[in-house]
Coordinates of N, CA and C in Angstrom, one line a residue:
M1162 N 83.5 63.4 142.6 CA 84.0 62.4 142.2 C 83.8 62.4 140.5
S1163 N 82.5 62.9 140.2 CA 82.3 63.1 139.0 C 83.0 64.3 138.7
E1164 N 83.2 65.3 138.8 CA 83.9 66.4 138.9 C 85.7 66.3 138.5
D1165 N 85.8 65.7 139.5 CA 87.8 65.1 139.2 C 87.5 64.4 137.9
K1166 N 87.0 63.7 137.6 CA 86.8 62.9 136.6 C 87.0 63.0 135.5
T1167 N 86.1 64.5 135.1 CA 85.7 65.4 133.9 C 87.1 66.4 133.7
T1168 N 87.9 66.5 134.9 CA 88.7 67.4 134.7 C 89.8 66.4 134.4
E1169 N 90.0 65.3 134.8 CA 90.9 64.3 134.3 C 91.0 64.4 133.2
E1170 N 89.5 63.9 132.4 CA 89.5 63.5 131.0 C 89.8 64.5 130.3
R1171 N 89.6 66.3 130.8 CA 90.0 67.0 130.0 C 91.5 66.8 130.0
N1172 N 92.1 67.5 131.0 CA 93.7 67.1 130.7 C 94.5 65.9 130.5
A1173 N 93.4 65.0 130.3 CA 94.1 63.9 129.0 C 94.0 64.0 127.9
G1174 N 92.8 65.1 127.2 CA 92.3 65.6 126.2 C 93.7 66.3 125.7
K1175 N 93.8 67.5 126.5 CA 94.7 68.5 126.4 C 96.3 67.7 126.2
Q1176 N 96.6 66.4 126.6 CA 97.8 66.1 126.5 C 97.8 65.0 124.9
Q1177 N 96.8 64.8 124.8 CA 97.0 64.2 123.7 C 96.8 64.9 122.5
V1178 N 96.2 66.1 122.5 CA 96.6 67.5 121.2 C 97.8 67.5 121.3
S1179 N 98.8 67.8 122.3 CA 99.7 68.4 122.4 C 101.1 67.1 121.5
A1180 N 100.8 66.1 122.4 CA 101.3 64.8 121.9 C 101.4 64.6 120.0
G1181 N 100.1 64.6 119.3 CA 99.4 65.0 118.4 C 100.1 65.9 117.4
K1182 N 100.5 67.4 118.0 CA 101.5 68.3 117.4 C 102.9 67.7 117.4
A1183 N 103.7 67.1 118.3 CA 104.8 66.8 118.4 C 105.0 65.9 117.4
N1184 N 104.3 65.0 117.3 CA 104.2 63.6 116.3 C 104.2 63.8 114.8
Q1185 N 103.6 65.4 114.5 CA 103.3 66.2 113.3 C 104.9 66.3 113.2
T1186 N 105.0 66.2 111.4 CA 106.3 66.3 110.7 C 106.1 67.4 109.7
F1187 N 107.2 67.7 109.1 CA 107.3 68.7 108.2 C 107.1 68.4 106.9
T1188 N 106.8 68.6 105.5 CA 107.2 68.3 104.5 C 108.4 68.5 104.0
K1189 N 108.7 68.3 103.2 CA 110.3 68.6 102.9 C 110.5 69.8 102.1
R1190 N 110.0 70.9 101.9 CA 109.3 71.6 101.4 C 109.8 72.9 102.6
N1191 N 108.9 72.5 103.8 CA 109.1 73.6 105.0 C 109.6 73.0 105.7
E1192 N 110.6 71.9 105.9 CA 111.9 71.3 106.4 C 112.7 71.8 105.7
D1193 N 113.0 71.9 104.4 CA 114.2 72.9 103.8 C 114.1 74.6 104.4
F1194 N 112.6 75.1 104.7 CA 112.6 76.4 104.7 C 112.8 76.8 106.4
M1195 N 112.3 75.8 107.3 CA 113.2 76.3 108.5 C 114.5 76.1 108.5
F1196 N 115.0 75.2 107.7 CA 116.3 75.2 107.7 C 117.2 76.3 107.5
R1197 N 116.5 77.0 105.8 CA 117.4 78.1 106.1 C 117.4 79.3 107.1
L1198 N 115.9 79.0 107.3 CA 115.6 80.2 108.2 C 116.1 80.2 109.3
K1199 N 116.5 79.1 109.9 CA 117.7 79.4 110.9 C 118.8 79.8 111.0
K1200 N 119.2 79.6 109.8 CA 120.7 79.7 109.2 C 120.7 80.9 109.0
E1201 N 119.7 81.9 108.8 CA 120.0 83.2 108.1 C 119.3 83.6 109.7
L1202 N 118.8 83.7 110.4 CA 118.2 84.1 111.5 C 119.8 84.1 112.2
S1203 N 120.4 83.1 112.4 CA 121.7 83.0 113.2 C 122.9 83.8 112.8
A1204 N 122.8 84.3 111.7 CA 123.2 85.1 110.7 C 123.3 86.5 111.0
S1205 N 122.2 86.8 111.5 CA 121.3 88.2 111.7 C 121.9 89.0 113.3
D1206 N 121.3 90.0 113.5 CA 121.2 90.3 114.5 C 120.3 90.2 116.0
V1207 N 119.6 89.5 115.5 CA 118.3 89.4 116.3 C 118.9 88.6 117.6
A1208 N 118.2 89.0 119.1 CA 118.5 88.2 119.8 C 118.4 86.6 120.0
V1209 N 119.1 86.4 120.7 CA 118.8 84.8 120.6 C 117.3 84.4 121.2
E1210 N 116.8 84.9 122.0 CA 115.3 84.4 122.5 C 114.3 85.1 121.9
K1211 N 114.7 85.9 121.4 CA 113.6 86.5 120.0 C 113.8 85.1 118.6
Q1212 N 114.8 84.7 118.6 CA 115.0 84.2 117.5 C 114.1 82.5 117.7
N1213 N 114.1 82.2 119.2 CA 113.9 80.9 119.4 C 112.6 81.6 119.3
E1214 N 111.8 82.4 119.8 CA 110.1 82.5 119.9 C 109.5 82.8 118.5
A1215 N 110.5 83.5 117.5 CA 109.9 83.2 116.1 C 110.0 82.0 115.7
L1216 N 111.2 81.2 116.0 CA 110.9 79.5 115.0 C 110.2 79.2 115.8
E1217 N 109.6 79.3 117.2 CA 108.9 78.5 117.5 C 107.1 78.9 116.9
E1218 N 107.0 80.2 116.8 CA 106.0 80.5 116.5 C 105.7 80.3 114.6
T1219 N 106.7 80.1 114.2 CA 106.7 79.8 112.7 C 106.3 78.6 112.4
K1220 N 107.1 77.6 113.1 CA 107.0 76.5 113.1 C 105.6 75.6 113.1
L1221 N 104.9 76.2 114.4 CA 103.3 76.4 114.7 C 102.8 76.5 113.6
R1222 N 103.2 77.6 112.9 CA 102.0 78.3 111.9 C 102.2 77.3 111.0
L1223 N 103.3 76.7 110.3 CA 103.4 75.8 109.1 C 102.8 74.6 109.4
L1224 N 103.0 73.9 110.4 CA 102.5 72.6 111.2 C 100.6 73.2 110.4
A1225 N 100.1 73.9 111.0 CA 98.7 74.0 111.0 C 98.8 74.4 109.7
G1226 N 99.4 75.4 109.1 CA 99.3 75.2 107.5 C 99.0 74.1 107.0
Q1227 N 100.1 73.3 106.8 CA 100.4 71.6 106.3 C 98.5 71.4 106.5
L1228 N 98.0 71.2 107.4 CA 96.5 70.6 107.5 C 95.8 71.3 106.6
K1229 N 96.2 72.4 106.1 CA 95.0 73.3 105.2 C 95.5 73.1 103.8
G1230 N 97.0 72.4 103.4 CA 97.3 72.1 102.1 C 98.5 73.7 101.9
E1231 N 98.6 74.7 103.1 CA 99.1 75.4 103.0 C 100.9 75.7 102.9
T1232 N 101.4 75.8 101.7 CA 102.9 76.2 101.6 C 103.7 77.1 102.3
A1233 N 104.9 76.8 102.7 CA 105.6 77.8 103.7 C 105.8 79.2 103.0
K1234 N 105.6 78.8 101.2 CA 106.2 80.3 100.6 C 104.6 80.9 100.6
Q1235 N 103.5 80.1 100.4 CA 102.3 81.1 100.7 C 102.0 82.0 101.9
I1236 N 102.8 81.3 102.9 CA 102.6 82.0 104.8 C 103.5 82.8 104.6
Y1237 N 104.5 82.5 104.4 CA 105.5 84.0 104.7 C 106.4 84.1 103.4
G1238 N 106.1 83.5 102.4 CA 107.4 84.1 101.3 C 108.5 83.4 101.0
T1239 N 109.9 84.1 101.3 CA 111.1 83.8 101.4 C 111.5 83.3 102.5
P1240 N 112.5 82.4 103.4 CA 112.9 82.3 104.4 C 113.9 84.0 104.7
T1241 N 114.2 84.9 103.7 CA 114.4 86.0 104.0 C 113.5 86.9 104.3
D1242 N 112.3 86.7 103.4 CA 111.2 87.7 103.7 C 110.8 87.2 105.5
R1243 N 110.8 86.1 105.6 CA 110.3 86.1 107.1 C 111.2 86.4 108.0
V1244 N 112.7 86.7 107.7 CA 113.4 87.2 108.6 C 113.1 88.5 108.8
K1245 N 113.4 89.1 107.6 CA 112.9 90.8 107.6 C 111.4 90.8 108.5
S1246 N 110.3 90.4 108.4 CA 109.3 90.6 109.2 C 109.8 90.5 110.6
I1247 N 110.7 89.2 111.0 CA 110.5 89.4 112.5 C 111.8 90.4 113.2
V1248 N 112.9 90.9 112.0 CA 113.4 92.1 112.4 C 112.8 93.8 112.0
E1249 N 111.8 94.0 111.8 CA 111.3 94.8 111.4 C 110.0 94.8 112.3
G1250 N 109.6 94.1 112.9 CA 108.4 93.3 113.5 C 107.2 93.8 112.9
P1251 N 105.6 93.8 113.8 CA 104.5 94.1 112.7 C 104.3 95.2 112.1
K1252 N 103.8 95.7 111.2 CA 103.5 96.4 110.2 C 103.0 97.7 111.0
K1253 N 103.1 98.8 111.4 CA 102.2 99.7 111.7 C 101.0 100.2 110.9
A1254 N 100.1 100.4 111.8 CA 98.8 100.8 110.7 C 99.2 102.4 110.0
P1255 N 98.5 102.7 109.1 CA 99.3 103.9 108.3 C 98.3 105.2 109.4
V1256 N 99.0 106.2 109.7 CA 98.6 107.3 110.4 C 97.7 108.1 109.7
E1257 N 96.5 108.3 110.4 CA 95.5 109.1 109.7 C 95.9 110.6 110.0
T1258 N 96.1 111.2 108.2 CA 96.4 112.9 108.4 C 95.1 113.6 108.6
K1259 N 94.6 113.9 109.7 CA 94.1 114.7 110.4 C 93.6 116.1 109.5
Y1260 N 92.6 117.3 109.5 CA 92.0 117.9 108.9 C 93.3 119.2 109.4
W1261 N 93.3 119.4 110.6 CA 94.0 120.2 110.8 C 95.7 120.2 110.4
M1262 N 96.1 119.1 110.5 CA 97.6 118.8 109.7 C 97.3 119.3 108.4
K1263 N 96.6 119.0 107.6 CA 96.2 119.1 106.2 C 96.6 120.8 105.8
A1264 N 95.8 121.4 106.7 CA 95.5 122.8 106.3 C 96.6 123.4 106.9
L1265 N 97.5 123.1 107.7 CA 98.6 123.6 108.3 C 99.7 123.6 107.2
D1266 N 99.5 122.3 106.7 CA 100.7 121.9 105.7 C 100.2 123.0 104.4
N1267 N 98.9 123.0 103.7 CA 98.8 123.8 102.5 C 98.9 125.1 103.2
G1268 N 98.8 125.8 103.7 CA 99.0 127.0 104.6 C 100.3 127.2 104.1
M1269 N 101.4 126.5 104.9 CA 102.4 126.6 104.7 C 102.9 126.7 103.5
V1270 N 102.5 126.1 102.5 CA 102.9 126.1 101.1 C 102.2 127.1 100.6
F1271 N 101.3 127.5 100.3 CA 100.7 128.9 100.0 C 101.9 130.1 100.5
L1272 N 102.2 130.2 102.0 CA 102.9 131.0 102.2 C 104.2 131.2 102.1
M1273 N 104.7 130.0 101.5 CA 106.0 129.9 101.5 C 106.3 130.1 99.7
I1274 N 105.1 130.1 98.9 CA 105.2 130.2 97.7 C 105.1 131.8 97.3
F1275 N 104.6 132.6 98.1 CA 104.4 134.0 98.3 C 105.2 135.1 98.7
A1276 N 105.6 134.2 99.5 CA 107.2 135.0 100.4 C 108.4 134.8 99.2
L1277 N 108.5 133.6 98.5 CA 109.5 133.7 97.8 C 109.5 134.5 96.3
M1278 N 108.2 134.2 95.8 CA 107.9 135.2 94.9 C 108.0 136.6 94.9
F1279 N 107.4 137.1 96.4 CA 106.7 138.3 96.4 C 108.7 138.8 97.0
G1280 N 109.2 138.3 97.3 CA 110.9 138.5 97.6 C 111.6 138.6 96.3
I1281 N 111.6 137.7 95.7 CA 112.1 138.2 94.1 C 111.6 139.1 93.5
M1282 N 110.7 139.3 93.5 CA 109.9 140.3 92.9 C 110.1 142.1 93.6
L1283 N 110.6 141.9 94.9 CA 111.2 142.9 95.5 C 112.6 143.2 95.0
I1284 N 112.9 142.5 94.6 CA 114.4 142.8 94.3 C 114.7 143.0 92.7
A1285 N 113.6 142.8 91.6 CA 113.7 143.3 90.8 C 113.0 144.4 90.2
Q1286 N 111.9 144.9 91.4 CA 110.5 145.8 90.9 C 110.0 146.6 92.5
P1287 N 111.4 146.9 93.0 CA 110.9 147.4 94.5 C 109.8 148.2 94.7
K1288 N 110.4 149.6 93.7 CA 109.2 150.6 94.1 C 107.7 150.3 93.7
S1289 N 107.6 149.4 92.3 CA 106.1 149.2 92.1 C 105.6 148.1 93.0
I1290 N 106.5 147.2 93.7 CA 105.7 147.1 94.8 C 105.2 147.7 96.4
T1291 N 106.4 148.6 96.6 CA 106.0 148.9 97.7 C 105.2 149.9 97.7
S1292 N 104.9 150.6 96.7 CA 103.9 151.7 96.6 C 102.7 151.3 96.3
E1293 N 102.7 150.0 95.9 CA 100.7 149.5 95.8 C 101.1 147.7 96.3
P1294 N 101.3 147.7 98.0 CA 101.8 146.4 98.2 C 100.7 145.1 97.8
G1295 N 99.3 145.6 97.8 CA 98.3 144.6 97.4 C 98.8 143.1 97.8
P1296 N 98.6 142.0 97.4 CA 98.9 140.7 98.0 C 100.4 140.5 98.8
A1297 N 101.2 141.7 98.4 CA 102.6 141.4 98.6 C 102.9 142.0 100.0
G1298 N 101.7 142.6 100.8 CA 101.9 143.0 102.2 C 101.6 141.6 103.1
I1299 N 102.2 142.0 104.1 CA 102.7 140.5 105.1 C 101.1 140.2 105.4
T1300 N 99.9 141.4 105.7 CA 98.9 140.9 106.5 C 98.1 140.0 105.4
A1301 N 98.1 140.7 104.4 CA 97.4 140.1 103.2 C 97.9 138.6 102.8
M1302 N 99.3 138.3 103.0 CA 99.9 137.5 102.6 C 99.6 136.0 103.7
L1303 N 99.5 136.8 105.2 CA 99.4 135.6 106.0 C 97.7 135.2 105.7
A1304 N 96.8 136.2 105.6 CA 95.5 135.9 105.4 C 94.8 134.8 104.4
I1305 N 95.5 135.4 103.3 CA 95.1 134.4 102.1 C 95.5 133.3 102.2
S1306 N 96.8 132.8 103.0 CA 97.5 131.3 102.6 C 96.6 130.7 104.0
I1307 N 96.1 131.4 104.7 CA 95.4 130.6 105.7 C 93.8 130.2 105.2
I1308 N 93.4 131.0 104.5 CA 92.1 131.0 104.0 C 92.4 129.6 102.8
G1309 N 93.7 129.9 102.2 CA 93.8 128.7 101.0 C 93.9 127.4 102.0
G1310 N 95.1 127.2 102.6 CA 95.0 126.1 103.5 C 94.0 125.6 104.1
A1311 N 92.9 126.2 104.6 CA 91.9 125.7 105.3 C 90.7 125.0 104.1
C1312 N 90.8 126.0 102.9 CA 90.3 125.3 101.9 C 90.3 124.0 101.4
A1313 N 92.0 124.2 101.1 CA 92.7 122.9 100.3 C 92.3 121.6 100.7
P1314 N 92.2 121.3 101.7 CA 91.6 120.2 102.0 C 90.4 119.3 101.5
F1315 N 89.4 120.5 101.8 CA 88.2 119.7 101.1 C 87.9 119.3 99.7
L1316 N 89.1 119.7 98.8 CA 88.8 119.7 97.7 C 90.0 118.4 97.3
T1317 N 91.2 118.3 98.0 CA 92.5 117.3 97.9 C 91.9 116.0 98.0
D1318 N 90.8 116.2 99.1 CA 90.2 115.1 99.9 C 89.6 114.3 98.7
R1319 N 89.1 114.8 98.1 CA 87.8 114.0 96.8 C 88.6 114.0 95.5
L1320 N 89.5 114.9 95.4 CA 90.1 114.6 94.4 C 91.1 112.8 94.4
Q1321 N 91.9 112.6 95.4 CA 92.4 112.1 95.7 C 92.1 111.7 97.0
P1322 N 91.5 110.1 97.3 CA 90.4 109.6 98.3 C 92.0 108.6 98.9
T1323 N 92.1 108.9 100.5 CA 93.3 108.2 101.1 C 92.6 107.2 101.6
S1324 N 91.5 106.4 101.3 CA 91.1 105.1 102.0 C 90.1 104.5 100.4
K1325 N 90.5 103.3 100.4 CA 89.8 102.6 99.3 C 88.1 102.5 99.7
K1326 N 87.8 102.6 100.9 CA 86.7 102.6 101.2 C 85.6 103.8 101.0
K1327 N 86.7 105.2 100.6 CA 85.9 106.4 100.6 C 85.1 106.5 99.1
E1328 N 84.1 106.5 99.1 CA 84.0 106.8 97.6 C 84.1 108.1 97.0
R1329 N 84.3 108.3 95.6 CA 84.8 109.3 94.9 C 83.1 110.1 94.7
T1330 N 83.6 111.3 94.7 CA 82.4 112.4 94.9 C 82.1 112.0 93.6
S1331 N 81.2 112.6 93.1 CA 80.7 112.7 91.6 C 81.4 114.3 90.8
I1332 N 81.7 113.9 89.5 CA 82.4 115.1 88.7 C 81.8 116.3 89.1
W1333 N 80.5 116.1 89.1 CA 80.0 117.6 89.1 C 79.9 118.6 90.0
K1334 N 79.9 117.8 91.4 CA 80.0 118.0 92.9 C 81.0 118.6 92.8
T1335 N 82.6 117.9 92.5 CA 83.6 118.4 93.0 C 83.9 119.1 91.8
I1336 N 83.2 119.6 90.8 CA 83.7 120.9 90.0 C 83.2 122.1 90.7
G1337 N 81.8 122.3 91.1 CA 81.0 123.1 92.0 C 81.6 123.2 93.3
M1338 N 82.0 122.3 94.0 CA 82.8 122.5 95.1 C 84.1 123.1 95.0
A1339 N 85.3 122.7 93.5 CA 86.5 123.6 93.3 C 86.1 124.7 93.1
T1340 N 85.2 125.2 92.2 CA 84.8 127.0 91.8 C 84.0 127.5 93.2
G1341 N 83.7 126.8 94.1 CA 83.0 127.6 95.4 C 84.0 128.0 96.0
M1342 N 85.6 127.2 96.2 CA 86.0 127.4 96.8 C 87.4 128.3 96.5
I1343 N 87.3 128.5 94.9 CA 88.6 129.0 94.4 C 87.8 130.8 94.3
L1344 N 86.4 130.9 94.4 CA 85.2 132.1 94.4 C 85.4 132.8 96.1
V1345 N 85.9 131.5 96.7 CA 86.1 131.8 98.4 C 87.8 132.7 98.3
W1346 N 88.2 132.1 97.7 CA 89.6 132.3 97.9 C 90.5 133.7 97.2
M1347 N 89.1 133.8 96.0 CA 89.3 135.1 95.3 C 88.8 136.2 96.1
V1348 N 87.9 136.0 96.7 CA 87.1 137.4 97.1 C 87.8 137.5 98.5
A1349 N 88.6 136.6 98.9 CA 89.3 137.1 100.4 C 90.6 137.7 99.7
Y1350 N 91.2 136.9 98.6 CA 92.5 137.6 97.9 C 92.3 139.5 97.6
M1351 N 91.2 139.6 97.0 CA 90.8 140.7 96.8 C 90.5 141.6 97.6
A1352 N 90.1 141.1 98.9 CA 89.4 142.0 100.1 C 91.0 142.5 100.8
F1353 N 92.0 141.3 101.3 CA 93.1 141.4 102.0 C 93.8 142.3 101.3
S1354 N 94.2 142.5 99.8 CA 95.0 143.2 99.0 C 94.9 144.3 99.1
S1355 N 93.3 144.8 99.3 CA 92.9 146.2 99.0 C 93.1 146.9 100.8
L1356 N 93.8 146.3 101.3 CA 94.0 147.0 102.9 C 94.9 148.1 102.8
P1357 N 95.1 149.3 103.6 CA 95.8 150.4 103.4 C 97.1 150.0 103.7
Q1358 N 98.1 150.3 103.2 CA 99.4 149.6 103.4 C 99.6 150.0 105.1
S1359 N 98.9 150.9 106.1 CA 99.6 151.1 107.3 C 98.9 149.6 108.4
L1360 N 98.0 149.4 107.2 CA 97.4 147.4 108.1 C 98.1 146.3 107.3
N1361 N 98.9 146.8 106.3 CA 99.0 146.0 105.3 C 100.6 145.7 105.2
P1362 N 101.8 146.2 106.0 CA 103.0 146.6 105.6 C 103.5 145.5 104.4
V1363 N 104.9 146.3 103.7 CA 105.3 145.2 103.1 C 106.7 144.9 103.5
L1364 N 107.2 143.8 104.0 CA 108.5 143.8 104.5 C 109.7 143.6 103.8
P1365 N 110.7 143.8 104.5 CA 112.3 143.5 103.1 C 112.0 142.5 102.4
F1366 N 112.6 142.9 101.4 CA 113.1 141.4 100.9 C 113.5 140.1 101.1
E1367 N 114.8 140.9 102.0 CA 115.7 139.7 102.8 C 114.6 138.7 103.7
A1368 N 113.4 139.4 104.3 CA 112.7 139.1 105.6 C 111.5 138.0 104.9
Y1369 N 111.4 138.3 103.4 CA 110.2 137.1 102.6 C 111.2 136.0 102.1
L1370 N 112.5 136.3 101.9 CA 113.4 135.2 101.5 C 113.9 134.1 102.7
V1371 N 114.0 135.0 103.8 CA 114.3 134.0 104.9 C 112.8 133.1 105.5
L1372 N 112.0 133.9 105.3 CA 110.6 133.3 105.5 C 110.3 132.4 104.9
A1373 N 110.4 132.1 103.7 CA 110.2 131.0 102.8 C 111.3 129.9 102.7
A1374 N 112.6 129.9 103.2 CA 113.6 129.2 104.1 C 113.0 128.1 105.1
V1375 N 112.7 129.5 105.8 CA 112.3 129.1 107.3 C 111.2 128.0 107.0
L1376 N 109.8 128.4 106.3 CA 109.0 127.7 106.3 C 108.8 125.9 105.0
F1377 N 110.3 126.4 104.2 CA 110.2 124.8 103.6 C 110.9 123.7 104.7
G1378 N 111.6 124.3 105.5 CA 112.7 123.2 106.7 C 111.4 122.7 107.6
V1379 N 110.9 123.7 108.2 CA 109.6 123.3 109.2 C 108.5 122.7 108.9
R1380 N 108.2 122.9 107.4 CA 107.6 122.0 106.7 C 107.5 120.6 106.5
M1381 N 108.8 120.1 106.0 CA 109.5 119.4 106.2 C 109.6 118.3 106.9
W1382 N 110.2 118.9 108.0 CA 110.3 118.5 109.8 C 108.7 118.3 110.1
F1383 N 107.4 118.9 109.8 CA 106.2 118.5 110.2 C 105.4 117.5 109.1
K1384 N 106.1 117.4 108.0 CA 105.6 116.5 107.3 C 106.2 115.0 108.1
R1385 N 107.5 115.0 108.2 CA 108.1 113.7 108.8 C 107.4 113.5 109.9
R1386 N 107.2 114.3 111.0 CA 106.7 114.1 112.0 C 105.2 113.7 112.5
Y1387 N 104.7 113.8 111.3 CA 103.4 113.4 111.8 C 102.6 112.8 110.6
H1388 N 103.7 112.5 109.5 CA 103.3 111.8 108.6 C 102.1 112.4 107.3
V1389 N 102.2 113.3 107.4 CA 101.3 114.4 106.8 C 101.4 113.6 105.0
T1390 N 100.2 113.1 104.7 CA 100.2 112.3 102.8 C 99.1 113.5 102.3
G1391 N 99.5 113.6 101.0 CA 98.3 114.7 100.5 C 99.1 116.0 100.1
G1392 N 98.0 116.8 99.7 CA 98.4 117.9 99.5 C 99.1 118.4 98.3
F1393 N 99.4 119.9 98.0 CA 99.7 119.9 96.9 C 100.8 120.0 96.0
L1394 N 101.7 119.8 97.6 CA 103.5 119.5 97.1 C 103.9 118.7 97.8

């Protein structure tokens, strides 16, 4: 008997709370907000079922806000803003750009620049390039771009923190790191540029120009596909 009585009291309490919400009325401003919201929603392409759910959710939020002194404008902005949030849905959390994405993106930038630069130079001065290929050789070009792409994210992450929670590295540590990475890249540049032509052949200028164009398109697709941010370009 005591358990049944307790259950009945709980159910009665819930009914009283629901009745209290039903009896609560909007302020004039909130009532006007709901009127304009219904009008704009009915003129939109939002499904009727989704409209009803959104209106009910908005109603309950406004009623709860009234008890705290919050206005519709403070909660949702304008009715148009609320319609926009209903149509677009909840905002997605930004996708974190992983290290390999940054390294690949920067590597493509380096290779694209080298391919374009040496492709043009092969048109203007073909004999001087082919006689001493150096960094114009495809092997050196690939190796230098890969190493540069792998080193670059460590520097760009400190110069352009992607999160407010990240603390900026001290200026001297950043300068030291930048200097060290530039030295590593320069050593790699000189080492691979000194490879013999048999290991470091120079491709025709057409191949370099096509490579630069392909890399440009692939990089644009890659950045959109994985939402890559940062980098040199």
